[in-house]
Coordinates of N, CA and C in Angstrom, one line a residue:
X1 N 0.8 -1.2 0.0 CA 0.0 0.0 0.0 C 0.9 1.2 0.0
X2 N 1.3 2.0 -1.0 CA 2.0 3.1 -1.3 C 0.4 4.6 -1.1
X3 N 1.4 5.2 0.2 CA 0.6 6.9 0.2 C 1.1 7.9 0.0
X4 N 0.3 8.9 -0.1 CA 1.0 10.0 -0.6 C 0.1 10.7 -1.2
X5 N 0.2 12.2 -0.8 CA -0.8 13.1 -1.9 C 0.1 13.2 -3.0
X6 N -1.0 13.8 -4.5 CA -0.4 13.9 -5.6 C -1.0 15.5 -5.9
X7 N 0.2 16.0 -6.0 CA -0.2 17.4 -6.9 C -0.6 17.9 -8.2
X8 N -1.4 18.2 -9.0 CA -1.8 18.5 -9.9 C -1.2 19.3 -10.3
X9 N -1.3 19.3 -12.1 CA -0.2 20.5 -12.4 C -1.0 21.9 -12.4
X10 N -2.7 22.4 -11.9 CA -3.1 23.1 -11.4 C -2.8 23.7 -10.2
X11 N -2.2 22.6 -9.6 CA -2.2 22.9 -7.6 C -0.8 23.7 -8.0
X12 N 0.2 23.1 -8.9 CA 1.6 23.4 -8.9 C 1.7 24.9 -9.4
X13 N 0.8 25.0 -10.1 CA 1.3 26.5 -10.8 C 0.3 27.8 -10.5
X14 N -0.4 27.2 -9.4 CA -1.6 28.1 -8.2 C -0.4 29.2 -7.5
X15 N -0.9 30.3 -7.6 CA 0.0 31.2 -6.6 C 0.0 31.4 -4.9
X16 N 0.9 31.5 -4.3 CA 0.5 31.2 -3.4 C 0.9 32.6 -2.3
X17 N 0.5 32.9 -1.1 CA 0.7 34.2 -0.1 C 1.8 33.6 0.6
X18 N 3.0 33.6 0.9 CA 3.5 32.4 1.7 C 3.5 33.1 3.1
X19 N 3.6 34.3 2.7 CA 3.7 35.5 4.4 C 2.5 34.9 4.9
X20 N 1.0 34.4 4.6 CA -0.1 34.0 5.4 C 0.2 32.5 6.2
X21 N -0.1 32.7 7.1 CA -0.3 31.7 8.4 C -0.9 30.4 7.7
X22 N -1.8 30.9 6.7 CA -2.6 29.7 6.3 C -2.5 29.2 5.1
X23 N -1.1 29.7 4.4 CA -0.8 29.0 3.5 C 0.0 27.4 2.9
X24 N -0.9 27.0 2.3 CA -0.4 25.6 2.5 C 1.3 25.6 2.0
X25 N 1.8 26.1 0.7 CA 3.5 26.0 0.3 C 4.1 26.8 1.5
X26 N 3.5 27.5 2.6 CA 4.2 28.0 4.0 C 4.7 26.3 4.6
X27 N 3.7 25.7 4.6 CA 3.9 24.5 5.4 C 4.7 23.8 4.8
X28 N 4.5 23.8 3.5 CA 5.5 22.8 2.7 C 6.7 22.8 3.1
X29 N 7.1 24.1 3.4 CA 8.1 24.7 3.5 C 8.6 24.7 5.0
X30 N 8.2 24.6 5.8 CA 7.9 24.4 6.9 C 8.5 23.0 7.3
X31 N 8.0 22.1 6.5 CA 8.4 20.9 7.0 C 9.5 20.3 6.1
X32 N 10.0 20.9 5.1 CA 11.1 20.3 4.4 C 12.5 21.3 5.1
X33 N 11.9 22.2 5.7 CA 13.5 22.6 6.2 C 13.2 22.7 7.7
X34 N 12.4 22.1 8.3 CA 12.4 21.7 9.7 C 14.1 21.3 9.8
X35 N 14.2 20.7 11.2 CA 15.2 20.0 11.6 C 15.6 19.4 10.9
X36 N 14.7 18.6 11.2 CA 15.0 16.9 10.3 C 14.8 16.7 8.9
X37 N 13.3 17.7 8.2 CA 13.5 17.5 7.2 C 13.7 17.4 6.4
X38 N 15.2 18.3 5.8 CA 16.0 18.0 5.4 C 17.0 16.8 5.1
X39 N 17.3 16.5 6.4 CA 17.9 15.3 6.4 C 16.9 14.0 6.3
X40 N 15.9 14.5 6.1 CA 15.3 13.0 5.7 C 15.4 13.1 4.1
X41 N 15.1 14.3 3.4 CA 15.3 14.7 1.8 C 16.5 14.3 1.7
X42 N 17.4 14.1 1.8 CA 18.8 13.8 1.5 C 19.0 12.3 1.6
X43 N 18.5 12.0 2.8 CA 19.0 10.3 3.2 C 18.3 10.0 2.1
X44 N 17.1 10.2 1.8 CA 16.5 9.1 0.3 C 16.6 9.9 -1.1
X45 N 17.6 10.7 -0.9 CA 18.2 11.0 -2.6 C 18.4 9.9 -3.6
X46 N 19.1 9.5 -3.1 CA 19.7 8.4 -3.8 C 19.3 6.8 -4.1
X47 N 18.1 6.2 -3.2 CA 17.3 5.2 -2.5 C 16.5 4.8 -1.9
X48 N 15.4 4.0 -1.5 CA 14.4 3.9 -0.7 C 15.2 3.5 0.4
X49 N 14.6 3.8 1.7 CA 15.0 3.3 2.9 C 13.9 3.0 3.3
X50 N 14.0 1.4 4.4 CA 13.2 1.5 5.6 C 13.2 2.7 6.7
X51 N 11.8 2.6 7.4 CA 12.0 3.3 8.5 C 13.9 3.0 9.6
X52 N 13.8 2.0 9.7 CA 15.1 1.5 10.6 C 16.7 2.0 9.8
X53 N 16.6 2.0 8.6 CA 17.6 2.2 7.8 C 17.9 4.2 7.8
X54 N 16.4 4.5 8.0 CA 16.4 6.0 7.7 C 16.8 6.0 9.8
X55 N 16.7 5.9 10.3 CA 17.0 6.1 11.9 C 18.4 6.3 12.0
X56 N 18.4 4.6 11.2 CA 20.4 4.6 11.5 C 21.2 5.4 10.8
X57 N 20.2 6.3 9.5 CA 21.2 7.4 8.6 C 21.6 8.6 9.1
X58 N 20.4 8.6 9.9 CA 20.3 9.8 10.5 C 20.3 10.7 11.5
X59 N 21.9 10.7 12.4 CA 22.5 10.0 13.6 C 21.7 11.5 14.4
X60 N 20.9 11.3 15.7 CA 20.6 12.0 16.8 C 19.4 12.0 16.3
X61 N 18.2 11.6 15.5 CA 16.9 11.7 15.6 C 16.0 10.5 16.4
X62 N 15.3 10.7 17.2 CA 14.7 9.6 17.9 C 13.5 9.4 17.2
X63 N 13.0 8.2 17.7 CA 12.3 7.5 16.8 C 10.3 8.6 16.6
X64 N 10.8 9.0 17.8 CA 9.1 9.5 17.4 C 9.3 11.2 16.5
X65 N 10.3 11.1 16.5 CA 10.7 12.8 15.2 C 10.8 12.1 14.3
X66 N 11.1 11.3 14.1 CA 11.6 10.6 12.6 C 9.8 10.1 12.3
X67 N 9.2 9.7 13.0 CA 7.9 9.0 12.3 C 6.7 10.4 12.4
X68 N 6.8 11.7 12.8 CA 6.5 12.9 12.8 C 6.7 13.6 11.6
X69 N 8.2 13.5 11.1 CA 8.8 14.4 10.2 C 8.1 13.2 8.8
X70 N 8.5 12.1 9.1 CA 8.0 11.1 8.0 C 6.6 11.5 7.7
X71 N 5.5 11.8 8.6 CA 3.6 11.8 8.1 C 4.0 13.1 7.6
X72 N 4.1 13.9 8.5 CA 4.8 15.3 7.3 C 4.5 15.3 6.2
X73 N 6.3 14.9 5.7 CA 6.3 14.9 4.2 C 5.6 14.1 3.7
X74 N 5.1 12.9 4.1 CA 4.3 12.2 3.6 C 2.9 13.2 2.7
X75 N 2.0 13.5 4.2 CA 1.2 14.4 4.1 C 1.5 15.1 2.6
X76 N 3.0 16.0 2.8 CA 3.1 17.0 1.8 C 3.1 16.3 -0.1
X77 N 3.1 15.1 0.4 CA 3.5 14.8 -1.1 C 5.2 14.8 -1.6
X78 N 5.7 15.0 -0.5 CA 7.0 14.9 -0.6 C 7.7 13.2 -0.8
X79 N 7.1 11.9 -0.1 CA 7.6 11.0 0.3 C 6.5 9.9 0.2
X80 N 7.0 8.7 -0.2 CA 6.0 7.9 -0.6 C 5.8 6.9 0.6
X81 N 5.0 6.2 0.6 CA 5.5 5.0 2.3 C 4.6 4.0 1.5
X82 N 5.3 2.6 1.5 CA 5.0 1.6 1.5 C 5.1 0.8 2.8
X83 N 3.6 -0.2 3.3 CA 4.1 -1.1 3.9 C 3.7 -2.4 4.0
X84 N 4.8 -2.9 4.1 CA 4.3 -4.8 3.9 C 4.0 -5.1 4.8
X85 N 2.7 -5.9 5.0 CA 2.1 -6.8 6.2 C 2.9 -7.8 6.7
X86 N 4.0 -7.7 6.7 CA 4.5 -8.6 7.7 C 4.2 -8.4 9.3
X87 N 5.2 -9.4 10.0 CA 5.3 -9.0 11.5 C 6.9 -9.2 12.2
X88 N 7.0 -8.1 12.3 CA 6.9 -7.0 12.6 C 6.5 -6.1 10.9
X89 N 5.7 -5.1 10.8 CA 5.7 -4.6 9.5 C 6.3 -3.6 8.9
X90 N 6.7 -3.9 8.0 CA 8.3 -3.5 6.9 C 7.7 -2.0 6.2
X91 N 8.1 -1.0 6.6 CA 7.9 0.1 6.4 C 8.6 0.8 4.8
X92 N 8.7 1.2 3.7 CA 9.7 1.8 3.1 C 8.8 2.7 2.8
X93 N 10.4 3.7 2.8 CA 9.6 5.2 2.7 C 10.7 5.5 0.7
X94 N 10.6 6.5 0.4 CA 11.0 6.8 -1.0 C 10.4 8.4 -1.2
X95 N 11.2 9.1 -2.3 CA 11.4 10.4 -2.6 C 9.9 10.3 -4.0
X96 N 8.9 10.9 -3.7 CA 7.9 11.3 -5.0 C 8.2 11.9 -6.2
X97 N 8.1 12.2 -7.3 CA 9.1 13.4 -8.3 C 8.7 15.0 -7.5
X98 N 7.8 14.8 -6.9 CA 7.8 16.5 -6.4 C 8.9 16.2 -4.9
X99 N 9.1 15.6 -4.4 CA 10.0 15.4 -3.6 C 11.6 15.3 -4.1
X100 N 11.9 14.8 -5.1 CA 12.9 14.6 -6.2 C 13.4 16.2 -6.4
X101 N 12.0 17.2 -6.9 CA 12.3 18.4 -7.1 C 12.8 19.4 -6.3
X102 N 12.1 19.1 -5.2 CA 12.6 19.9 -4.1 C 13.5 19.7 -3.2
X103 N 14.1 17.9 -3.6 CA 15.5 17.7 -2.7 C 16.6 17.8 -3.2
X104 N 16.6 17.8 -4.7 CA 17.8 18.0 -5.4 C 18.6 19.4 -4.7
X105 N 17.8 20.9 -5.0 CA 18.6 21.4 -4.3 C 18.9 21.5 -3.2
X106 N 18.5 20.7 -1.8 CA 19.1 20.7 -0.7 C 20.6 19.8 -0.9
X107 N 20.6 19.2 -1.7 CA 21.4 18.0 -1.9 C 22.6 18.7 -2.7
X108 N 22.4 19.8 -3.2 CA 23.2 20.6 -3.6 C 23.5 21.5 -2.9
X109 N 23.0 22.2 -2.2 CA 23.6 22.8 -0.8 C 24.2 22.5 -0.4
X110 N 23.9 20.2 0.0 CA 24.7 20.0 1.4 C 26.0 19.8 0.3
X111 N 26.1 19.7 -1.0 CA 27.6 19.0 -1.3 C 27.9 20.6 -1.4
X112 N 28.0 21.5 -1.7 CA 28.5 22.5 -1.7 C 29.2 23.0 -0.4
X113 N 28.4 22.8 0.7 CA 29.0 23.1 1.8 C 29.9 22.1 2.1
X114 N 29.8 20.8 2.3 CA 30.4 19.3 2.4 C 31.9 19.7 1.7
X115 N 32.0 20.4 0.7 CA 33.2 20.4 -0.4 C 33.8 21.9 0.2
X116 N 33.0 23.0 0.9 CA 33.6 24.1 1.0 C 34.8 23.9 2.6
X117 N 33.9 22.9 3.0 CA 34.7 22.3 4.4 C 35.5 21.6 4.6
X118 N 35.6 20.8 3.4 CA 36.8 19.7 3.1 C 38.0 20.7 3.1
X119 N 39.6 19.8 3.5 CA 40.4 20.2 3.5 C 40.6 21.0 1.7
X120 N 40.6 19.8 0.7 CA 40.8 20.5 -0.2 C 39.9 21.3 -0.9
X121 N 38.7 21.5 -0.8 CA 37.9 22.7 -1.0 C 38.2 23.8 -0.2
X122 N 38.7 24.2 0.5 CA 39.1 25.2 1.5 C 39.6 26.0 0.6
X123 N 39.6 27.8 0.5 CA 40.2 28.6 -0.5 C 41.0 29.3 0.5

């Protein structure tokens, strides 16, 4: 069972107030540069993780921020979640294309900074 909202290419190109309290791309935004958000957009750049796989990427989040930050994006249409009925049940989570869009550039921020702090990127 894969969830997730889906944006329409109406919802995408609707303008939005973002200074208003009650705007929904406020929240979008909201929750993709939360704390954690971020670092959950990054950890599944590359791959789907389980819940347990995304814990262990993502050193100092406890488990009830990580499954907070997870309905989040979820919610936002950022992140997909599959889960298998097993027992215990097998959670995977995965990046949406509108999640894709909007993590690429964090992912480019973090290597940009990652590379300005390395010894040999240093100016």
């Amino acid at each position: 069972m894969t969830e997730g909202i889906q944006h329409s290419q109406a919802e995408a190109g609707k303008r939005y107030d973002v200074f208003h309290t009650d705007c929904l791309a406020r929240d979008v935004v909201d929750h993709v540069t939360s704390r954690w958000g971020v670092w959950v957009l990054i950890s599944l750049r590359s791959h789907d993780l389980r819940f347990y796989e995304l814990r262990e990427s993502i050193q100092g989040i406890s488990e009830k921020m990580l499954a907070q930050t997870l309905r989040a994006l979820v919610q936002d249409g950022l992140l997909w979640r599959e889960v298998e009925p097993t027992t215990p049940p097998q959670v995977t989570y995965g990046l949406t294309d509108f999640g894709r869009d909007v993590g690429e550039p964090l992912t480019e921020l973090f290597d940009r900074i990652t590379q300005r702090l390395s010894p040999s990127g240093a100016g």
